[in-house]
Amino acid sequence: MSSAVPEPVTKLIEAFSALPGIGPKTASRLTYFLLRAPASISQNLSDALDDLKSKTVLCSTCFNITVDDPCPICRDERRDKRLIAVVEEPLDVLAIERTASYTGRYHVLHGVISPVNGVGPDDLKIRELAQRLDNDVLEIIIATNPGLEGDATAMFIQRDLAGKGVKMTRLARGIPMGGDLEYVDAVTLMRALQGRSEMG
Amino acid sequence: MTARTFRTPAIILKRRDMGEADRLVTLLTPTYGKIEAIAKGARKPTGSKTGHVELYTRADVLISKGREIDVLAQAELVEPFLPLREDLMRGAYASYIVELLDRFTYSGEGATPGLFVLLNDTLTRLCQSDDIRRAVRYYELQLLDKMGFRPELQECVITHEMLLPIDQFFSYVDGGVVAPEGAPHTTGLISLPMPTLKVLRHLQRSTYTQINKTRIPDAVHTDVERVMIGYIRYVLESRLQTVDFIHRIQHLD
């Protein structure tokens, strides 16, 4: 970067550029915005970044991100201990929680099996899932994303936990609300037809 | 590639999330070789490209040339290769063959004749074959051939004499078979039993229809795999990530 740009500015541009989805131009825009904005904005950002790492831990039960271990969901006695939804990332917990229709607990894998990218089963929290299975757990809902890697992860878990006496289910697939049949891919449409339900 | 837009069949090799809801996809096309393009909105549930640019599927795509990066303007899924999504082992081998292709090719360097057909045929065979290792080994030898790393299996790479029907050696460095007489003149040899060599030769010079009629015993399969994986690792100068995963799931049952 040009020597006309002061070092602290360069450092922040480089730090922003390291984030996913942020290119050098966006990084520069964000940096110059903070330079001109009131000090409170950059102070809040700085404090939030500090807290992000120092005040959060992984829940020792479900591996979701939390401030207190165990996390509020694992502590909540009203949550159904018989159901565990297995998700790829903490953001997927939020997505399911937004439905307000799931009362069970979670298990966050922190990724998905992707052999091409060097991510194998041992890099995920799969062994920890097996260790959670006790007499209370009746069903595991595998809620990984419906793609090749999500499906491979689901199949691996199914084979890994086979014989443990737990019912394993996979999220249904179909056409999204507001979707258009014309644009839906053949696999989704086929599965939507297979999983059709009776009206009334 | 002078037209602003072009339509092409494509197999999706890799994809990476970008921005809010976009995906950067790496495609193999018959005419333009390996290319990268951004599929805007491909992560939105209601996006028109969602589900049409899944890994290891074949789609018809419309690419619009961009200043910095090409844009995947339209996509329609043509062949989902469904068994790869429903069978862990078939899916793992699909990852392996795509990893090989990805390591041997570079984006934007143009098409290698026959490569698209080879990948498409191999994905089809992985879906249908009851001996998926046979399809994979055939693919490896054909791919090495196309990439300029065809191993010499007919004559000794040191003495250049025709091989006698006895156990031989294989040299990664010299790229082929070394007869016992040539062995003292080179290093880093591995054993190459005659049954393994026979299968390798068959895989190298026969059509898949002919290969498909041959039953390869388990022990020979394992030995052919040892030679091929070793040679490919040597040529690529690196570990193959997908091989470890295949071994892992082979031991699951």
Coordinates of C-alpha atoms in Angstrom, one line a residue:
Chain A
M1 CA 0.0 0.0 0.0
S2 CA 1.2 3.5 -0.7
S3 CA 3.4 5.2 1.9
A4 CA 0.9 8.2 1.7
V5 CA -1.5 6.1 3.8
P6 CA -0.6 6.1 7.5
E7 CA 0.3 2.8 9.1
P8 CA -2.8 2.6 11.5
V9 CA -5.1 3.1 8.5
T10 CA -3.2 0.4 6.4
K11 CA -3.4 -2.0 9.4
L12 CA -7.2 -1.7 9.7
I13 CA -7.7 -2.0 6.0
E14 CA -5.7 -5.2 6.0
A15 CA -7.6 -6.5 9.1
F16 CA -11.0 -5.9 7.4
S17 CA -9.7 -7.5 4.2
A18 CA -9.0 -10.7 6.1
L19 CA -12.8 -11.0 6.8
P20 CA -14.9 -13.3 4.5
G21 CA -16.7 -11.4 1.8
I22 CA -14.8 -8.2 2.3
G23 CA -12.5 -7.1 -0.6
P24 CA -9.8 -4.3 -0.5
K25 CA -12.3 -1.6 -1.7
T26 CA -14.9 -2.4 1.0
A27 CA -12.2 -2.6 3.6
S28 CA -10.9 0.9 2.7
R29 CA -14.5 2.3 2.7
L30 CA -15.1 0.9 6.2
T31 CA -11.8 2.2 7.5
Y32 CA -12.3 5.7 6.2
F33 CA -15.9 5.7 7.5
L34 CA -14.5 4.9 11.0
L35 CA -11.9 7.6 10.6
R36 CA -14.5 10.2 10.0
A37 CA -17.2 8.9 12.4
P38 CA -17.5 9.9 16.0
A39 CA -15.0 8.1 18.3
S40 CA -17.8 6.4 20.1
I41 CA -18.5 4.2 17.1
S42 CA -15.0 2.8 16.8
Q43 CA -14.8 2.5 20.6
N44 CA -18.0 0.4 20.6
L45 CA -16.7 -1.7 17.8
S46 CA -13.4 -2.2 19.6
D47 CA -15.1 -3.2 22.9
A48 CA -17.4 -5.6 21.1
L49 CA -14.5 -7.2 19.4
D50 CA -12.7 -7.6 22.7
D51 CA -15.7 -9.1 24.4
L52 CA -16.3 -11.5 21.5
K53 CA -13.3 -13.5 22.3
S54 CA -12.8 -12.9 26.0
K55 CA -16.4 -13.3 27.2
T56 CA -17.6 -16.2 25.1
V57 CA -17.0 -20.0 25.4
L58 CA -18.3 -23.1 23.7
C59 CA -21.0 -24.8 25.7
S60 CA -19.5 -28.1 27.0
T61 CA -22.7 -30.0 26.2
C62 CA -24.0 -28.7 22.8
F63 CA -20.9 -26.7 21.7
N64 CA -23.0 -23.6 20.8
I65 CA -21.4 -20.3 21.6
T66 CA -22.4 -19.0 25.0
V67 CA -21.4 -16.6 27.8
D68 CA -22.1 -19.1 30.6
D69 CA -21.4 -22.8 30.4
P70 CA -23.7 -24.7 30.0
C71 CA -25.6 -22.5 27.6
P72 CA -29.2 -21.2 28.4
I73 CA -30.8 -23.9 26.2
C74 CA -28.9 -26.8 27.8
R75 CA -29.7 -25.3 31.3
D76 CA -33.4 -24.9 30.5
E77 CA -35.3 -27.8 32.1
R78 CA -38.3 -27.1 29.9
R79 CA -36.4 -28.1 26.8
D80 CA -37.0 -31.6 25.7
K81 CA -34.0 -33.8 26.5
R82 CA -35.3 -36.6 24.3
L83 CA -34.6 -34.6 21.1
I84 CA -31.3 -33.3 19.7
A85 CA -31.1 -31.3 16.5
V86 CA -27.6 -31.6 15.0
V87 CA -26.6 -28.5 13.1
E88 CA -23.5 -27.3 11.2
E89 CA -23.0 -23.8 12.8
P90 CA -24.2 -21.7 15.7
L91 CA -26.2 -19.5 13.2
D92 CA -28.3 -22.6 12.4
V93 CA -29.4 -22.7 16.0
L94 CA -30.7 -19.2 15.7
A95 CA -32.5 -20.1 12.4
I96 CA -34.3 -23.0 14.1
E97 CA -35.0 -21.0 17.2
R98 CA -36.7 -18.3 15.0
T99 CA -39.3 -20.9 14.0
A100 CA -40.4 -21.0 17.7
S101 CA -41.7 -24.6 17.0
Y102 CA -38.8 -26.7 18.2
T103 CA -38.6 -27.5 21.9
G104 CA -35.6 -29.9 21.9
R105 CA -31.9 -29.3 22.4
Y106 CA -29.0 -28.9 19.9
H107 CA -25.6 -30.1 19.0
V108 CA -23.4 -27.9 17.0
L109 CA -20.8 -29.7 14.8
H110 CA -18.8 -26.6 13.8
G111 CA -18.6 -27.5 10.2
V112 CA -19.4 -30.2 7.8
I113 CA -17.4 -33.1 6.3
S114 CA -15.6 -31.8 3.3
P115 CA -12.8 -34.2 2.2
V116 CA -11.7 -31.9 -0.6
N117 CA -11.0 -29.1 1.9
G118 CA -9.3 -31.4 4.3
V119 CA -12.2 -31.4 6.9
G120 CA -12.8 -34.9 8.2
P121 CA -15.1 -36.3 10.9
D122 CA -12.4 -35.8 13.6
D123 CA -12.4 -32.1 12.9
L124 CA -16.1 -31.9 13.9
K125 CA -17.9 -32.5 17.2
I126 CA -19.2 -35.9 16.1
R127 CA -17.4 -37.9 18.8
E128 CA -18.9 -35.6 21.4
L129 CA -22.3 -36.2 20.0
A130 CA -21.9 -40.0 20.5
Q131 CA -20.8 -39.3 24.1
R132 CA -24.0 -37.3 24.7
L133 CA -26.3 -40.2 23.9
D134 CA -27.8 -41.6 27.1
N135 CA -31.1 -43.2 27.9
D136 CA -32.9 -39.8 27.8
V137 CA -32.1 -39.2 24.1
L138 CA -34.7 -40.8 21.8
E139 CA -34.3 -39.0 18.5
I140 CA -31.5 -37.2 16.7
I141 CA -32.7 -34.8 14.0
I142 CA -29.8 -34.3 11.5
A143 CA -30.3 -30.7 10.3
T144 CA -27.2 -30.2 8.2
N145 CA -27.6 -28.3 5.0
P146 CA -29.1 -30.2 2.1
G147 CA -26.0 -30.4 -0.1
L148 CA -23.4 -33.0 -0.9
E149 CA -21.3 -32.2 2.1
G150 CA -24.3 -31.8 4.5
D151 CA -25.7 -35.1 3.2
A152 CA -22.3 -36.9 3.6
T153 CA -22.1 -35.6 7.2
A154 CA -25.6 -36.9 7.9
M155 CA -24.8 -40.3 6.4
F156 CA -21.5 -40.5 8.3
I157 CA -23.3 -39.7 11.6
Q158 CA -26.0 -42.2 10.8
R159 CA -23.4 -45.0 10.3
D160 CA -21.2 -43.9 13.2
L161 CA -24.2 -44.0 15.6
A162 CA -25.8 -47.0 14.1
G163 CA -26.6 -49.6 16.8
K164 CA -26.9 -47.0 19.6
G165 CA -30.7 -47.5 19.7
V166 CA -31.5 -43.9 18.8
K167 CA -34.0 -42.9 16.1
M168 CA -32.3 -40.8 13.5
T169 CA -34.2 -38.4 11.3
R170 CA -33.3 -35.8 8.6
L171 CA -35.1 -32.5 7.9
A172 CA -37.7 -32.7 5.2
R173 CA -37.0 -31.0 1.9
G174 CA -39.3 -29.1 -0.3
I175 CA -40.2 -25.9 -2.0
P176 CA -39.5 -22.7 0.0
M177 CA -42.3 -20.2 0.8
G178 CA -42.4 -17.7 -2.0
G179 CA -40.6 -20.1 -4.3
D180 CA -41.5 -20.6 -7.9
L181 CA -42.0 -24.2 -9.2
E182 CA -40.5 -23.1 -12.5
Y183 CA -37.1 -22.3 -10.9
V184 CA -37.0 -25.2 -8.4
D185 CA -34.3 -27.8 -9.2
A186 CA -35.4 -31.3 -10.1
V187 CA -34.0 -33.0 -7.0
T188 CA -35.9 -30.6 -4.6
L189 CA -39.1 -31.0 -6.6
M190 CA -38.7 -34.8 -6.6
R191 CA -38.3 -34.9 -2.8
A192 CA -41.1 -32.4 -2.4
L193 CA -43.4 -34.8 -4.3
Q194 CA -42.1 -37.8 -2.3
G195 CA -42.8 -36.0 0.9
R196 CA -46.2 -34.6 -0.1
S197 CA -48.8 -34.5 2.7
E198 CA -52.6 -35.0 2.7
M199 CA -54.7 -31.8 2.9
G200 CA -57.3 -31.2 5.5
Chain B
M1 CA -13.9 -16.6 -25.4
T2 CA -14.8 -13.4 -27.1
A3 CA -18.6 -13.3 -26.7
R4 CA -20.0 -11.4 -23.8
T5 CA -22.1 -14.3 -22.8
F6 CA -21.9 -18.0 -23.6
R7 CA -24.0 -21.1 -22.7
T8 CA -22.3 -24.3 -21.8
P9 CA -22.8 -27.6 -20.0
A10 CA -20.7 -27.6 -16.8
I11 CA -19.9 -29.9 -13.9
I12 CA -19.6 -28.1 -10.5
L13 CA -16.3 -28.9 -9.0
K14 CA -16.0 -26.5 -6.1
R15 CA -18.0 -23.8 -4.4
R16 CA -17.3 -21.2 -1.8
D17 CA -19.6 -18.8 0.0
M18 CA -19.2 -15.2 -0.9
G19 CA -20.8 -12.1 0.5
E20 CA -24.3 -12.2 1.9
A21 CA -25.9 -14.9 -0.3
D22 CA -23.5 -15.5 -3.2
R23 CA -21.3 -18.4 -4.2
L24 CA -18.1 -18.6 -6.1
V25 CA -18.3 -21.8 -8.2
T26 CA -15.6 -23.6 -10.0
L27 CA -16.9 -25.4 -13.1
L28 CA -15.5 -27.8 -15.7
T29 CA -16.8 -27.1 -19.2
P30 CA -16.1 -29.0 -22.4
T31 CA -15.0 -26.0 -24.4
Y32 CA -13.6 -23.5 -22.0
G33 CA -12.0 -25.9 -19.5
K34 CA -12.0 -25.0 -15.8
I35 CA -13.5 -21.7 -15.1
E36 CA -14.7 -19.7 -12.0
A37 CA -17.9 -17.7 -11.8
I38 CA -19.9 -16.0 -9.2
A39 CA -23.5 -17.3 -8.7
K40 CA -25.4 -14.3 -7.2
G41 CA -28.0 -15.2 -4.7
A42 CA -27.3 -18.9 -4.9
R43 CA -27.6 -19.3 -1.1
K44 CA -31.0 -17.8 -0.8
P45 CA -33.8 -20.4 -0.5
T46 CA -35.8 -18.7 -3.2
G47 CA -32.9 -17.8 -5.5
S48 CA -33.3 -19.0 -9.1
K49 CA -29.9 -20.7 -9.1
T50 CA -30.3 -22.3 -5.7
G51 CA -30.2 -26.1 -6.1
H52 CA -28.9 -25.8 -9.7
V53 CA -25.2 -25.3 -8.8
E54 CA -24.7 -28.2 -6.3
L55 CA -21.3 -30.0 -6.1
Y56 CA -20.7 -32.8 -8.5
T57 CA -23.8 -32.1 -10.6
R58 CA -24.1 -31.3 -14.3
A59 CA -25.9 -28.2 -15.2
D60 CA -26.5 -26.0 -18.3
V61 CA -25.2 -22.6 -17.4
L62 CA -25.1 -19.2 -19.0
I63 CA -21.9 -17.3 -18.2
S64 CA -21.7 -13.6 -18.5
K65 CA -18.1 -12.3 -18.9
G66 CA -17.2 -9.8 -16.2
R67 CA -14.4 -7.3 -15.9
E68 CA -12.9 -9.0 -12.9
I69 CA -14.9 -12.2 -12.5
D70 CA -17.4 -14.0 -14.7
V71 CA -21.0 -14.1 -13.5
L72 CA -23.1 -17.3 -13.7
A73 CA -26.3 -15.6 -15.0
Q74 CA -28.5 -18.7 -15.3
A75 CA -28.2 -22.3 -14.3
E76 CA -30.4 -25.4 -14.8
L77 CA -29.6 -28.7 -13.2
V78 CA -29.5 -31.4 -15.8
E79 CA -27.9 -34.4 -14.0
P80 CA -27.9 -34.6 -10.2
F81 CA -25.9 -37.8 -10.0
L82 CA -28.2 -38.7 -7.1
P83 CA -26.5 -41.9 -5.8
L84 CA -23.5 -39.8 -4.9
R85 CA -25.7 -38.0 -2.4
E86 CA -27.3 -41.1 -1.0
D87 CA -24.3 -43.4 -0.6
L88 CA -21.4 -42.2 1.5
M89 CA -18.7 -44.3 -0.3
R90 CA -19.8 -43.3 -3.8
G91 CA -19.8 -39.6 -2.6
A92 CA -16.4 -40.0 -1.1
Y93 CA -14.9 -41.4 -4.3
A94 CA -16.6 -38.6 -6.3
S95 CA -14.7 -36.1 -4.0
Y96 CA -11.5 -38.0 -4.8
I97 CA -11.9 -37.9 -8.6
V98 CA -12.8 -34.2 -8.5
E99 CA -9.8 -33.5 -6.2
L100 CA -7.5 -35.1 -8.7
L101 CA -9.0 -33.1 -11.6
D102 CA -8.8 -29.9 -9.6
R103 CA -5.1 -30.5 -8.7
F104 CA -4.1 -31.3 -12.3
T105 CA -5.9 -28.4 -13.9
Y106 CA -5.8 -24.6 -13.7
S107 CA -8.6 -22.1 -14.1
G108 CA -8.5 -20.2 -17.4
E109 CA -5.9 -22.4 -19.1
G110 CA -8.4 -23.7 -21.7
A111 CA -9.9 -27.1 -22.3
T112 CA -8.1 -30.5 -22.3
P113 CA -9.8 -32.6 -25.0
G114 CA -11.9 -35.3 -23.6
L115 CA -11.6 -34.3 -20.0
F116 CA -15.2 -33.2 -19.5
V117 CA -16.5 -36.4 -21.0
L118 CA -14.1 -38.5 -18.8
L119 CA -15.3 -36.7 -15.6
N120 CA -19.0 -37.0 -16.7
D121 CA -18.6 -40.7 -17.6
T122 CA -16.8 -41.4 -14.3
L123 CA -19.4 -39.7 -12.2
T124 CA -22.1 -41.7 -14.1
R125 CA -20.1 -45.0 -13.4
L126 CA -19.7 -44.1 -9.7
C127 CA -23.5 -43.9 -9.6
Q128 CA -24.1 -47.2 -11.4
S129 CA -21.2 -49.5 -11.0
D130 CA -21.1 -52.3 -8.5
D131 CA -17.3 -52.1 -8.5
I132 CA -16.6 -48.4 -8.0
R133 CA -12.9 -48.9 -7.4
R134 CA -12.6 -50.2 -11.0
A135 CA -14.2 -47.0 -12.3
V136 CA -11.9 -44.9 -10.2
R137 CA -8.7 -46.7 -11.3
Y138 CA -9.7 -46.5 -14.9
Y139 CA -10.3 -42.7 -14.4
E140 CA -6.9 -42.3 -12.8
L141 CA -5.0 -43.9 -15.7
Q142 CA -7.0 -42.0 -18.3
L143 CA -6.5 -38.7 -16.4
L144 CA -2.8 -39.2 -16.1
D145 CA -2.6 -39.9 -19.8
K146 CA -4.5 -36.6 -20.6
M147 CA -2.3 -34.6 -18.2
G148 CA 1.0 -35.9 -19.7
F149 CA 1.9 -38.3 -16.9
R150 CA 1.0 -41.6 -18.6
P151 CA 3.0 -44.3 -16.8
E152 CA 5.1 -46.6 -19.0
L153 CA 3.8 -50.1 -18.5
Q154 CA 4.9 -51.9 -21.7
E155 CA 8.7 -51.8 -21.4
C156 CA 11.3 -51.2 -18.8
V157 CA 11.9 -47.4 -18.4
I158 CA 15.6 -48.1 -17.7
T159 CA 16.6 -50.9 -20.1
H160 CA 13.8 -50.2 -22.7
E161 CA 13.5 -54.0 -23.1
M162 CA 10.1 -55.6 -23.4
L163 CA 9.0 -57.0 -20.0
L164 CA 9.0 -60.7 -19.3
P165 CA 5.9 -62.2 -17.6
I166 CA 7.5 -62.0 -14.1
D167 CA 7.1 -59.7 -11.1
Q168 CA 8.6 -56.3 -11.8
F169 CA 9.3 -53.0 -10.0
F170 CA 7.7 -49.6 -10.4
S171 CA 9.6 -46.3 -10.2
Y172 CA 7.7 -43.1 -9.4
V173 CA 10.7 -41.0 -10.4
D174 CA 11.1 -42.7 -13.8
G175 CA 7.4 -42.9 -14.3
G176 CA 7.0 -46.6 -15.1
V177 CA 7.9 -50.2 -14.8
V178 CA 11.5 -51.2 -14.0
A179 CA 12.6 -54.8 -14.9
P180 CA 14.7 -56.7 -12.4
E181 CA 17.7 -56.1 -14.6
G182 CA 17.2 -52.4 -14.6
A183 CA 16.6 -52.2 -10.8
P184 CA 20.3 -51.7 -9.8
H185 CA 20.4 -48.6 -12.0
T186 CA 17.7 -46.6 -10.2
T187 CA 16.4 -46.0 -6.7
G188 CA 13.1 -45.6 -4.8
L189 CA 11.5 -48.7 -6.4
I190 CA 8.3 -50.4 -5.2
S191 CA 7.3 -53.9 -6.0
L192 CA 5.0 -54.6 -8.9
P193 CA 3.6 -58.1 -8.9
M194 CA 2.6 -59.4 -12.4
P195 CA -1.2 -59.6 -11.6
T196 CA -1.1 -55.9 -10.6
L197 CA 0.8 -55.0 -13.8
K198 CA -1.6 -56.9 -16.0
V199 CA -4.6 -55.0 -14.5
L200 CA -2.8 -51.7 -14.9
R201 CA -2.1 -52.4 -18.5
H202 CA -5.6 -53.4 -19.1
L203 CA -6.9 -50.2 -17.5
Q204 CA -4.6 -48.1 -19.5
R205 CA -5.3 -49.5 -23.0
S206 CA -8.8 -50.9 -23.0
T207 CA -12.1 -49.2 -23.3
Y208 CA -14.3 -49.0 -20.2
T209 CA -16.8 -51.5 -21.8
Q210 CA -13.9 -54.0 -22.0
I211 CA -12.8 -53.2 -18.4
N212 CA -16.3 -53.6 -17.1
K213 CA -16.3 -57.3 -18.2
T214 CA -13.2 -58.0 -16.0
R215 CA -13.5 -59.1 -12.4
I216 CA -10.6 -57.7 -10.4
P217 CA -9.9 -59.8 -7.2
D218 CA -9.9 -57.8 -4.0
A219 CA -6.2 -58.3 -3.3
V220 CA -5.2 -57.1 -6.7
H221 CA -7.5 -54.1 -6.4
T222 CA -5.7 -53.1 -3.1
D223 CA -2.3 -53.5 -4.8
V224 CA -3.3 -51.5 -7.9
E225 CA -4.6 -48.8 -5.5
R226 CA -1.2 -48.8 -3.7
V227 CA 0.7 -48.2 -6.9
M228 CA -1.7 -45.6 -8.3
I229 CA -2.1 -43.5 -5.2
G230 CA 1.7 -43.6 -4.6
Y231 CA 2.4 -42.5 -8.2
I232 CA -0.2 -39.7 -8.1
R233 CA 1.0 -38.4 -4.8
Y234 CA 4.5 -38.3 -6.3
V235 CA 3.4 -36.5 -9.4
L236 CA 1.3 -34.0 -7.5
E237 CA 4.0 -33.6 -4.8
S238 CA 1.3 -33.6 -2.1
R239 CA -1.0 -35.6 0.1
L240 CA -4.5 -36.3 -1.3
Q241 CA -7.0 -35.2 1.3
T242 CA -9.9 -37.3 0.1
V243 CA -7.9 -40.6 0.3
D244 CA -7.8 -40.4 4.1
F245 CA -11.5 -39.9 4.3
I246 CA -12.1 -42.9 2.0
H247 CA -9.9 -45.1 4.3
R248 CA -11.8 -43.8 7.3
I249 CA -15.2 -44.8 6.0
Q250 CA -13.9 -48.1 4.8
H251 CA -13.3 -48.9 8.4
L252 CA -16.7 -47.7 9.7
D253 CA -18.6 -51.0 9.3

